[in-house]
Coordinates of C-alpha atoms and ligand atoms in Angstrom, one line a residue:
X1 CA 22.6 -2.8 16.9
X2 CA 19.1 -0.9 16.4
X3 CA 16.6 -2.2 13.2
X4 CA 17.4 -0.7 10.2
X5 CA 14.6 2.2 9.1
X6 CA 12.3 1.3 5.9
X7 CA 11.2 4.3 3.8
X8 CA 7.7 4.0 3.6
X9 CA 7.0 6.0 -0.2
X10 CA 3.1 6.7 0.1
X11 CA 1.7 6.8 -4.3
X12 CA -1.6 6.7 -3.3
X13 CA -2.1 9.9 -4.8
X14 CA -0.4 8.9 -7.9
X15 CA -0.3 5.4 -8.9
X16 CA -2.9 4.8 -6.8
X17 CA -5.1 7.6 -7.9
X18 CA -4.1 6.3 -11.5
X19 CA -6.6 3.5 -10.7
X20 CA -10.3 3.5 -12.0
X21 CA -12.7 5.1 -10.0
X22 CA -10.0 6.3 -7.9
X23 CA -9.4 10.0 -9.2
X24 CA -10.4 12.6 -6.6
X25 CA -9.8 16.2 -6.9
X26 CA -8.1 18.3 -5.6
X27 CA -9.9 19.0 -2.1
X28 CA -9.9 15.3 -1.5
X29 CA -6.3 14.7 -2.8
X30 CA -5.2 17.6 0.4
X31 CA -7.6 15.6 2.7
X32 CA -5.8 12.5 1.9
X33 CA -2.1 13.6 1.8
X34 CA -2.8 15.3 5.2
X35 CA -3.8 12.2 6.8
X36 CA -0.7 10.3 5.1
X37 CA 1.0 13.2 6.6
X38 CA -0.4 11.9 10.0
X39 CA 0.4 8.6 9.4
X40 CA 3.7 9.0 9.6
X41 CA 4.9 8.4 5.8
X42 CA 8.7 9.7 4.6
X43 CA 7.3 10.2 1.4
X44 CA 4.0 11.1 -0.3
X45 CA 4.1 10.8 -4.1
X46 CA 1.7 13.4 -5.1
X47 CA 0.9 13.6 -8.5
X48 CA 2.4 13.7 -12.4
X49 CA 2.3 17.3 -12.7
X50 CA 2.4 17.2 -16.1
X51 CA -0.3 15.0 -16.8
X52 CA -2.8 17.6 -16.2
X53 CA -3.8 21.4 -14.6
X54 CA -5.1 19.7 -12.1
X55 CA -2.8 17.2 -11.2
X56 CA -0.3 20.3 -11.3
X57 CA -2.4 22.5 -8.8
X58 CA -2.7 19.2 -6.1
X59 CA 1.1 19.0 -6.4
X60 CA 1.6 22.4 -5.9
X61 CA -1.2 22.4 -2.9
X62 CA 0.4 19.0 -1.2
X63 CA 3.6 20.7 -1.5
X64 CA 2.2 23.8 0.3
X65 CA 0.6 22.2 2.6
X66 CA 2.8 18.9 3.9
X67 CA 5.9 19.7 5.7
X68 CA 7.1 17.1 7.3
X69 CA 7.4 14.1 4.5
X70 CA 8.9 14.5 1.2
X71 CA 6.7 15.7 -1.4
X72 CA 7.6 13.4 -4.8
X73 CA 6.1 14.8 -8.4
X74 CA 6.7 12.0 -11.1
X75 CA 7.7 12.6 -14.2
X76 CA 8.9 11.1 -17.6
X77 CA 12.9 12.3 -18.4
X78 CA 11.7 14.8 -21.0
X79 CA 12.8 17.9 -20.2
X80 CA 9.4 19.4 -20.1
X81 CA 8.1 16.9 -17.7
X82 CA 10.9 17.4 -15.7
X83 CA 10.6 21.4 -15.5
X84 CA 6.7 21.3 -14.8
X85 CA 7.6 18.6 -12.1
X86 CA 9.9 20.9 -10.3
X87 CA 7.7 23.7 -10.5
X88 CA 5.1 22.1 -8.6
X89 CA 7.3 21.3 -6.2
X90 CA 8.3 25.0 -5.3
X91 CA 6.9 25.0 -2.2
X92 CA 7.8 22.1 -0.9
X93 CA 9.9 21.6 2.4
X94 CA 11.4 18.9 0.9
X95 CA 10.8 17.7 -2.8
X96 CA 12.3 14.8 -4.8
X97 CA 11.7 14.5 -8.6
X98 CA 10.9 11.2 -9.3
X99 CA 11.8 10.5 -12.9
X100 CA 11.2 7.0 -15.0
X101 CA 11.7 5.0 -18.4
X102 CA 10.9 1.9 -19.0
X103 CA 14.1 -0.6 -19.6
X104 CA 12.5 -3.8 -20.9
X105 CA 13.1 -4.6 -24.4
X106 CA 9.0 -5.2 -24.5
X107 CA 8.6 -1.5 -23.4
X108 CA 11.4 -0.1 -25.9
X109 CA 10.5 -1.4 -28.6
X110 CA 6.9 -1.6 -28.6
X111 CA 5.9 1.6 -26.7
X112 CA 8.8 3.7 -26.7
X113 CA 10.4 2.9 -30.1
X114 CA 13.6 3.5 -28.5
X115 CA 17.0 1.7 -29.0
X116 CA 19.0 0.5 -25.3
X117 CA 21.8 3.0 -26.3
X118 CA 19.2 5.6 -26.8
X119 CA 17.4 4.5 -23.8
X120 CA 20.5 5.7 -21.5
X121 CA 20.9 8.9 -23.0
X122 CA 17.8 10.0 -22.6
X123 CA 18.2 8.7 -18.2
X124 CA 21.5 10.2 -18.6
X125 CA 19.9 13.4 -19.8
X126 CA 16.7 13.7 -17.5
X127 CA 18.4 12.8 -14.3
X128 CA 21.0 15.2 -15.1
X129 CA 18.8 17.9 -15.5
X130 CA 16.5 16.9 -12.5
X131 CA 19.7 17.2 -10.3
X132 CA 20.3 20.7 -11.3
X133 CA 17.2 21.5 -10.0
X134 CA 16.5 19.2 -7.0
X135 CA 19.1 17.6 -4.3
X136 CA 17.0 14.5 -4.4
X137 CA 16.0 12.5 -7.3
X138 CA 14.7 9.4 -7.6
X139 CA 15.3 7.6 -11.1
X140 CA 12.6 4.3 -11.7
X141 CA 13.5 1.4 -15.0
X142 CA 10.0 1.1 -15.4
X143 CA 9.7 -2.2 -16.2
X144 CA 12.8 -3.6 -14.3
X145 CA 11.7 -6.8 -13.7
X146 CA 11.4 -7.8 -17.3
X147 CA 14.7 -6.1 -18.2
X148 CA 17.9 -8.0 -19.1
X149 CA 19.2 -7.5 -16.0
X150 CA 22.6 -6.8 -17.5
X151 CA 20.6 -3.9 -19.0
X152 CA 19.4 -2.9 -15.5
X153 CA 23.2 -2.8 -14.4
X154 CA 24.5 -0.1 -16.9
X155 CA 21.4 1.8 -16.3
X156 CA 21.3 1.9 -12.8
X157 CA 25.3 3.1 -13.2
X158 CA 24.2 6.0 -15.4
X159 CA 21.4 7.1 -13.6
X160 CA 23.7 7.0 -10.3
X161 CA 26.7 8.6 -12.5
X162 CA 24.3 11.5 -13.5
X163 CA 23.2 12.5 -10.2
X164 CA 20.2 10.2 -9.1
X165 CA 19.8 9.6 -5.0
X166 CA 17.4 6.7 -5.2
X167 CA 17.0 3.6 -7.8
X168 CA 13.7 1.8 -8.1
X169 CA 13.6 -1.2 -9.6
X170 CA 9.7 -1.7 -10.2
X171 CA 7.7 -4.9 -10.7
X172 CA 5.5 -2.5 -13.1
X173 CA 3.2 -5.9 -14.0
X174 CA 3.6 -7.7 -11.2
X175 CA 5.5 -10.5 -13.0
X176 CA 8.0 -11.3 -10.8
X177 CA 8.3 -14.0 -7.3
X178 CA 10.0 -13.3 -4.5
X179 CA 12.9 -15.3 -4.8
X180 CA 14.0 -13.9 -8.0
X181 CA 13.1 -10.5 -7.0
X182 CA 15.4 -10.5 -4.0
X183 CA 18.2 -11.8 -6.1
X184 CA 17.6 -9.4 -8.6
X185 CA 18.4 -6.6 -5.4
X186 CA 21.3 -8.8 -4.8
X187 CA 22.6 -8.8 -8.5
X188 CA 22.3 -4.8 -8.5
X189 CA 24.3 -4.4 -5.6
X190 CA 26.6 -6.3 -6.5
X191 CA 27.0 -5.4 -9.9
X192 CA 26.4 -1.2 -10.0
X193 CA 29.3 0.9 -8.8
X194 CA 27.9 3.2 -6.7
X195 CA 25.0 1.7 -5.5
X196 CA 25.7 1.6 -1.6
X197 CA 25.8 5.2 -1.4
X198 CA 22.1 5.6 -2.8
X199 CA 19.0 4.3 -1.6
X200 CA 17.4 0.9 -3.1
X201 CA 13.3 1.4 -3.6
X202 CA 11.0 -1.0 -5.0
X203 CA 7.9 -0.5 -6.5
X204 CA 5.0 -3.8 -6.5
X205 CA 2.1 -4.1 -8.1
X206 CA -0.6 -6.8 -7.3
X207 CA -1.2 -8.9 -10.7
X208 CA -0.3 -12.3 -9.4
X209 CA -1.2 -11.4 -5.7
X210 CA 2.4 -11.3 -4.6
X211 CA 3.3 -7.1 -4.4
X212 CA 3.6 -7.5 -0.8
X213 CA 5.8 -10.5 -0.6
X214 CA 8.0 -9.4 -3.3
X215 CA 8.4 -5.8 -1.4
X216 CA 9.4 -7.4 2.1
X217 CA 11.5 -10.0 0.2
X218 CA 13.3 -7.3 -1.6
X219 CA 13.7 -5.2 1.7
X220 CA 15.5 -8.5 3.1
X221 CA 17.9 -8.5 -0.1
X222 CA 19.0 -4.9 0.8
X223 CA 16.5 -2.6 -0.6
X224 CA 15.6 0.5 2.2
X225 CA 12.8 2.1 0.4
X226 CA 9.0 0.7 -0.3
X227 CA 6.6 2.4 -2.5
X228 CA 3.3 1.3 -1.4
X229 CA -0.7 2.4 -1.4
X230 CA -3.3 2.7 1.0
X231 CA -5.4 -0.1 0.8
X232 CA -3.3 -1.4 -2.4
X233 CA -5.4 0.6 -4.5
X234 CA -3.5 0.8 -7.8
X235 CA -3.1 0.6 -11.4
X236 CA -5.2 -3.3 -12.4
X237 CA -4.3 -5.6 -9.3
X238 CA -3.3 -2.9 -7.1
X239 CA 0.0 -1.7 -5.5
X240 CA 2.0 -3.4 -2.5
X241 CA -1.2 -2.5 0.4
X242 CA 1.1 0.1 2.6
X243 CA -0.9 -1.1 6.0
X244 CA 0.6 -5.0 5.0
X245 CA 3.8 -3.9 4.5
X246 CA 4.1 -2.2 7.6
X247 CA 2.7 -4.5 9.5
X248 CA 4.3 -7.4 8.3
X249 CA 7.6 -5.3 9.6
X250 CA 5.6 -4.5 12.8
X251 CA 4.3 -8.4 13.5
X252 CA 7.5 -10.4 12.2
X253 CA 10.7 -7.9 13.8
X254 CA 12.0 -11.4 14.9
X255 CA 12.6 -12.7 11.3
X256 CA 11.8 -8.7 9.5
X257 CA 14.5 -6.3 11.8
X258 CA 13.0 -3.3 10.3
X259 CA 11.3 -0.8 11.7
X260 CA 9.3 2.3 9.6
X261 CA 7.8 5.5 10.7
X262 CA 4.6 4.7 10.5
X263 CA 1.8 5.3 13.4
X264 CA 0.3 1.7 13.3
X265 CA -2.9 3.2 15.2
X266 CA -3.5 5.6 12.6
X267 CA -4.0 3.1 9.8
X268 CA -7.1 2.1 9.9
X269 CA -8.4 5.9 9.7
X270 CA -6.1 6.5 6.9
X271 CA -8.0 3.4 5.0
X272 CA -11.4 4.5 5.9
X273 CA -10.9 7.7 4.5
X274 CA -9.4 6.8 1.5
X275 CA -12.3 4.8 1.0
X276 CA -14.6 7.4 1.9
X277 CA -13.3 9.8 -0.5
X278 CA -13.4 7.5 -3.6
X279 CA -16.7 5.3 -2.9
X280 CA -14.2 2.0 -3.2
X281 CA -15.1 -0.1 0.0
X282 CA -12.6 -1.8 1.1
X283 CA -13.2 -5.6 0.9
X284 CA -14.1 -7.5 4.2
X285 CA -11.5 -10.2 4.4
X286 CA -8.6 -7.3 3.3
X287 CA -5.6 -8.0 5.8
X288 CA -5.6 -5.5 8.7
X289 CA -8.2 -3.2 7.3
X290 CA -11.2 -5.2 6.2
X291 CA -14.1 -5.2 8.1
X292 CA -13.6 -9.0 9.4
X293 CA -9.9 -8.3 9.3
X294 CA -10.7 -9.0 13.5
X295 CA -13.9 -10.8 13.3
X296 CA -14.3 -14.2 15.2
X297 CA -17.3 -16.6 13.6
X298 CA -16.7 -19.9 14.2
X299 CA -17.3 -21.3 18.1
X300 CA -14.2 -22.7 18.4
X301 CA -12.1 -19.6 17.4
X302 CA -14.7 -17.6 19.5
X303 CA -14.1 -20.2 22.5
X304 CA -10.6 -20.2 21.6
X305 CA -10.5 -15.9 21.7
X306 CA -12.5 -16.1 25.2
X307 CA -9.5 -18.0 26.6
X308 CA -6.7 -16.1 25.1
X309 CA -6.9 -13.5 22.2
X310 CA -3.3 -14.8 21.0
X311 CA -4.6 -18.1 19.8
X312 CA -6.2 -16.4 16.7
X313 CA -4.8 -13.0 17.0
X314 CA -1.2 -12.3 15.9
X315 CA -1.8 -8.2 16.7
X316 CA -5.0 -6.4 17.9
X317 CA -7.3 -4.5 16.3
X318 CA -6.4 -1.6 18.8
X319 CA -3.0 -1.9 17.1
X320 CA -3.8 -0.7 13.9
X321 CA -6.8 2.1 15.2
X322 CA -9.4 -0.5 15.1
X323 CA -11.4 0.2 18.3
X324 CA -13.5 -3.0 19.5
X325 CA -16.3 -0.3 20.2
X326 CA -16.5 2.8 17.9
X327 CA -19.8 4.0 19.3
X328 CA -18.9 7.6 20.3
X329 CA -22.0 9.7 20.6
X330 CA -25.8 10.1 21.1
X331 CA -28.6 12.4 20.8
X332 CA -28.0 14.7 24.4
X333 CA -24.1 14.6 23.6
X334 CA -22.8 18.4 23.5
X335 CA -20.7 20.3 20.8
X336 CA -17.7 20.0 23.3
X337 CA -17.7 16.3 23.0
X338 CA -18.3 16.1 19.2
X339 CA -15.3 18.5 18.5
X340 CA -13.3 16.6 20.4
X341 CA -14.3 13.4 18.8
X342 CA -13.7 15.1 15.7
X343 CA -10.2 16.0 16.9
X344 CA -9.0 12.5 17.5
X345 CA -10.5 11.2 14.1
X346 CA -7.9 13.4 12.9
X347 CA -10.3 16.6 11.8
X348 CA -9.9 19.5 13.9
X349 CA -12.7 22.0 13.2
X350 CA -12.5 25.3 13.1
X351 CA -15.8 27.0 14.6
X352 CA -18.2 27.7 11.7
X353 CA -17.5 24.0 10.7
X354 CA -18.3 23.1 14.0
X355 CA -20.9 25.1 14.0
X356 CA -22.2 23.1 10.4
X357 CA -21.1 20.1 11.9
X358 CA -22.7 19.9 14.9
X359 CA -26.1 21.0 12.8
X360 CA -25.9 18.0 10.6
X361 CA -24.9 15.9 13.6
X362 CA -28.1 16.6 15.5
X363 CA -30.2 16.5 12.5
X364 CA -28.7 12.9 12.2
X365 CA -29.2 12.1 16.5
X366 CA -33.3 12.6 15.9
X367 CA -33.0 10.0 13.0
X368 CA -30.7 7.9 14.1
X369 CA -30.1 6.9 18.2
X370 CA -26.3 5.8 17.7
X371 CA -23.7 7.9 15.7
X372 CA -20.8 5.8 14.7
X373 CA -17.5 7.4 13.9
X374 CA -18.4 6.5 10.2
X375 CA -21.2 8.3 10.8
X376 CA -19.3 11.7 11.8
X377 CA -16.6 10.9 8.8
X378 CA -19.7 11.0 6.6
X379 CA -20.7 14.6 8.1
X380 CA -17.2 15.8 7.3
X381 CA -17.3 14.4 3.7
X382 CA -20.4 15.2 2.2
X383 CA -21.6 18.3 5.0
X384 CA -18.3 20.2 5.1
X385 CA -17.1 19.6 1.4
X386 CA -15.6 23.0 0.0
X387 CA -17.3 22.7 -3.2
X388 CA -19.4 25.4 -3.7
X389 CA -23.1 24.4 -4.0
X390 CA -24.8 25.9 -7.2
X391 CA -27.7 23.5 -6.4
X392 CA -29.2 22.4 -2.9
X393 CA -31.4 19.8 -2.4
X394 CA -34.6 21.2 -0.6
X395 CA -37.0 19.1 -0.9
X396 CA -37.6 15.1 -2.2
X397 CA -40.3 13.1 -2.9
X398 CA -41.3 9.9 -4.9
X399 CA -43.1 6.8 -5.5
X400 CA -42.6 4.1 -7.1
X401 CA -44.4 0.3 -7.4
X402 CA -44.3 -2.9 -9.1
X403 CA -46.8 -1.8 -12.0
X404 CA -46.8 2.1 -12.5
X405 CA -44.2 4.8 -13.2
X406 CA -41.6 5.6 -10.5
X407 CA -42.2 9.2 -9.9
X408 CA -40.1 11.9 -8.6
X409 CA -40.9 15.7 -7.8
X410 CA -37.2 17.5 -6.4
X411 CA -37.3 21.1 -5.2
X412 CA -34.0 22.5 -5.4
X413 CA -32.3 26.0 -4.3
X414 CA -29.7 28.0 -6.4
X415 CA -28.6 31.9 -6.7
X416 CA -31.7 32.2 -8.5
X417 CA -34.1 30.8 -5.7
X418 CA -36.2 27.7 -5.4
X419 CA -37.7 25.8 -8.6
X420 CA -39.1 22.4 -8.8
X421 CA -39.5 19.9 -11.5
X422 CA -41.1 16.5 -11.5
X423 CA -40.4 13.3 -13.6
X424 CA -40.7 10.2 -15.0
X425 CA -38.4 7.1 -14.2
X426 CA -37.6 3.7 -14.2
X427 CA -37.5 3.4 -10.4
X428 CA -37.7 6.1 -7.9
X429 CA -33.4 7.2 -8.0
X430 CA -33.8 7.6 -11.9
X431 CA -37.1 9.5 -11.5
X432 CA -35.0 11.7 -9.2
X433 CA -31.5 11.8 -11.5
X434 CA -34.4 12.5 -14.5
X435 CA -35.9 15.8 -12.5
X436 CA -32.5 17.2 -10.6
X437 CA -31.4 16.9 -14.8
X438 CA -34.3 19.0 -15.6
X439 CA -33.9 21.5 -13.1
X440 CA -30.1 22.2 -13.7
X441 CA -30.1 21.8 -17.8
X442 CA -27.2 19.2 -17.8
X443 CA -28.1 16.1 -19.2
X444 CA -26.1 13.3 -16.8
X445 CA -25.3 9.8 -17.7
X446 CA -25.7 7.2 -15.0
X447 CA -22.1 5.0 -15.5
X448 CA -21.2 3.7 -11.8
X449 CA -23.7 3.4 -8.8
X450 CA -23.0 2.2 -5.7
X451 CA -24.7 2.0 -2.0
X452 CA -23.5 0.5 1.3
X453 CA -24.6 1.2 4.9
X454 CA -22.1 3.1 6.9
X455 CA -23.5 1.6 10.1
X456 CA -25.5 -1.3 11.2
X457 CA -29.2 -1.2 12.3
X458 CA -32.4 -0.5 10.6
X459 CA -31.6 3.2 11.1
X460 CA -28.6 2.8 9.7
X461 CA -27.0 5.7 7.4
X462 CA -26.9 4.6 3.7
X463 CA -24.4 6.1 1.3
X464 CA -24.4 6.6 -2.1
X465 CA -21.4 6.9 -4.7
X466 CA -21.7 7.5 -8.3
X467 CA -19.8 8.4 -11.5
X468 CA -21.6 10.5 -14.0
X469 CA -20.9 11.1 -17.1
X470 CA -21.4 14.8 -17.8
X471 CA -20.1 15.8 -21.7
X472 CA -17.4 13.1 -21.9
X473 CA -16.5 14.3 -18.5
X474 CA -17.1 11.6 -15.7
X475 CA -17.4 13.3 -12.0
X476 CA -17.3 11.4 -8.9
X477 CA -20.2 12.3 -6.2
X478 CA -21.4 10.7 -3.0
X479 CA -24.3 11.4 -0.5
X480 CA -25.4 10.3 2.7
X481 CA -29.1 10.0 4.3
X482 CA -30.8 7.5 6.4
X483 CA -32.9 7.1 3.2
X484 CA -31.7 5.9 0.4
X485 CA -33.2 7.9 -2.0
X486 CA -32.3 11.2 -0.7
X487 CA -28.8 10.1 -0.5
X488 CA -28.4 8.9 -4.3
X489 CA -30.1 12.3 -4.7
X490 CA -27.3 14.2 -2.8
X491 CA -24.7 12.0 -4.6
X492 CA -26.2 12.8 -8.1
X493 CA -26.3 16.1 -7.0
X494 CA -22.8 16.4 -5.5
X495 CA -21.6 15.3 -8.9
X496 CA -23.7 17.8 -10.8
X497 CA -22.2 20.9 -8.6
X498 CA -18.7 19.2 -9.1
X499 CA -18.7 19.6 -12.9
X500 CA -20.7 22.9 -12.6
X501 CA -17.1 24.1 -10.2
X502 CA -14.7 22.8 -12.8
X503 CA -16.5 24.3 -15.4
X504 CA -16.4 27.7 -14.0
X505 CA -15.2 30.5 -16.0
X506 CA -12.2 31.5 -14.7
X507 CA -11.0 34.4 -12.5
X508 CA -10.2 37.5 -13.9
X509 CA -5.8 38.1 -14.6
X510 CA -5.1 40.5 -11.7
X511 CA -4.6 43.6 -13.2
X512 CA -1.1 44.8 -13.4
X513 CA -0.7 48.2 -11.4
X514 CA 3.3 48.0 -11.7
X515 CA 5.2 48.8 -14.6
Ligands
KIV1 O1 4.7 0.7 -11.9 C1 5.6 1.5 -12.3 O2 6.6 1.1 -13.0 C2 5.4 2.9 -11.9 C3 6.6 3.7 -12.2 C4 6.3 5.0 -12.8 C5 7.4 3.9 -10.9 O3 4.4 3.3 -11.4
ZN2 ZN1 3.3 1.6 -10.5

């Protein structure tokens, strides 16, 4: 008999995105939900359409755009959440409404104000309606694991009787333990009529450091579905980490006999650009995708590596898309080889992007002798964004000491040609945040600022990510330069023509030439 198939249920886009500092718009949301796409995930949960316009337009674009997995919208069981759900899903090749309510007495009575009997009405009524839209529907207890589970049973049998095609029984705080959490599968099963001809998802999140060990033990009780993120991120603690999971199913077949769809060599580039788009790092001792996920310090693990890499390795780094060398190119390499390279990091160009990229790529070989992939990820991300640039950077200089002013004079190019401003600063990036300010009117306020190196080496690229506050509206930006300051420049200045896009006036209503 064959291993029975996990669902893998991708939320990085929505519980994930949920997360702080996570939100991305919607360019990045379509970069990331393509590369889920690649990675081989049977669902990708891509937003709360009604939550927001633009959570809306990335459903609606994910939809478009994703047709092999199943495109999930979330959604509360009110019928306008429901109907706003399903009309971002229009497009899709295969949609599932994903509708919730919590089901603890905690949640009902505190948040919801809502009685039990009340309580399954109101699932009775959305998944009802969801169904008469969509084939697949997806009903969630929020808060399953600190319902009664008595509670759990009746509504589980009225979300089944009105039409729903998967149950998940979420760990919302990540309260529960692994034993009681498989029992708790077990008790459903064998408690809610029904419940063998619908699929059994669970939902982890991360507060007690147990969302991945509660997922597999729940898959080993009978559940066939897990909902999981990229790199964990997630609401507080996280979600159950999606490369964990899968290769916890991968590593441990003999006691796990599951297997998923997932491409285990794509992970690792499915991480990286996650983290790429939203500036969070991922941290170095993270299982399978941290950078010393594969790292060998000690002598005698080296020694021990030298003689066998199965003494300290349970899977390779290859395994999961983690080359043991990822330097690709040099100064003298041609456009042919870069678009290639491009290719197999999962970005096929099409020739005036080449054409860009292979610009900022030799602008990068004269400062630089070794170009990393991270370094080529970085061209894609920050040269080949589609956000139209109101302002480009021209030109950058300042100074700064330990007893004077930092000083900052920025030229920068818009519609209206080139100005420059100087200014005044604390150090030299607030001298440059103060005059990039002066020169585009908005008045920015500095709340997040973060820096890494992308590669090693005294040349090695630095990037910058920040969060600005803008009007009460906090944009993301990010940059990239060998020099610091220029690249918190770019990122302050990414930010700035981020808010200027989403505050564009919009388009003119076609005009209607039919009667
Ligand atoms: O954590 C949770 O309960 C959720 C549901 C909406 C599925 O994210
Ligand atoms: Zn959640």
């Amino acid at each position: 008999m064959g291993s029975e198939r996990i669902t893998i249920f991708d939320t990085t886009l929505r519980d994930g995105e949920q997360s702080p500092g996570c939100s991305m718009n919607l360019d990045e949301k379509l970069q990331m939900a393509l590369q889920l796409e690649a990675l081989g995930v049977d669902v990708i949960e891509a937003g709360f359409p009604v939550a927001s316009d633009d959570d809306f337009a990335a459903v609606r674009a994910i939809a478009k755009a994703c047709r092999k997995p199943v495109i999930a919208a979330l959604c509360r069981t009110l019928p306008r959440d429901i109907d706003r759900a399903w009309e971002a899903l229009q497009d899709a090749a295969h949609p599932r409404i994903h509708t919730f309510l919590a089901t603890s007495d905690i949640h009902l009575s505190h948040k919801l104000q809502k009685t039990r009997a009340e309580a399954l009405d109101m699932i009775r009524d959305g998944v009802r309606r969801a169904r008469a839209l969509c084939q697949d529907v997806e009903f969630s207890a929020e808060d399953a694991t600190r319902s009664d589970w008595d509670f759990l049973v009746q509504v589980f049998t009225v979300a089944i009787e009105a039409g729903a095609t998967v149950l998940n029984v979420p760990d919302t705080v990540g309260y529960t333990v692994p034993e009681e959490y498989g029992k708790l599968i077990t008790y459903l099963r064998e408690r809610v009529p029904g419940i063998a001809g619908v699929t059994i998802s669970v939902h982890c999140h991360n507060d007690l450091g147990l969302a991945v060990a509660n997922s597999l033990a729940a898959i080993s009780a009978g559940a066939r579905q897990v909902e999981c993120t990229v790199n964990g991120i997630g609401e507080r603690a996280g979600n159950a980490a999606l490369e964990e999971v899968v290769m916890a199913l991968s590593v441990r077949r003999d006691v796990l006999p599951y297997t998923t769809g997932v491409n285990r060599e794509a992970i690792y580039r499915a991480s990286q650009t996650l983290a790429n788009i939203t500036g969070h790092e991922v941290q170095p001792n993270k299982a399978i995708v941290g950078r010393n996920a594969f790292a060998h310090e000690s002598g005698i693990h080296q020694h021990g590596m030298l003689s066998h890499r199965c003494t300290y390795e349970i899977m390779t780094p290859e395994s999961v898309g983690v080359r043991s060398t990822n330097l690709v190119l040099g100064k003298h390499s041609g456009r042919h080889a870069l678009a290639k390279r491009f290719e197999e990091l999962g970005y096929p160009l099409g020739r005036t992007e080449l054409d860009k990229a292979y610009k900022l790529f030799t602008k990068l070989s004269d400062q630089k002798k070794e170009i990393f992939d991270e370094d080529l990820l970085a061209i894609v991300r920050d040269g080949l964004t589609h956000i139209p640039e109101a302002y480009k950077l021209r030109a950058l200089q300042a100074t700064a000491g330990t007893s004077m002013f930092a000083t900052a004079l920025v030229t920068l190019a818009s519609d209206d040609g080139e100005m420059t401003e100087t200014a005044l600063g604390d150090g030299p990036v607030n001298a440059v945040f103060a005059a990039v300010d002066k020169l585009t009117g908005l008045n920015g306020r500095l709340v997040d600022f973060r820096i890494h190196s992308i590669t090693g080496g005294a040349d090695a690229v630095g990037e910058v990510f920040v969060q600005v506050e803008f009007d009460g509206v906090i944009q993301g930006g990010k940059g990239a330069s060998t020099d610091v300051v220029e690249a918190s420049a770019r990122a302050y200045l990414n930010a700035t023509n981020k808010v200027l896009f989403a505050q564009r006036p919009p388009a003119p209503a076609p005009i209607e030439t039919r009667c």
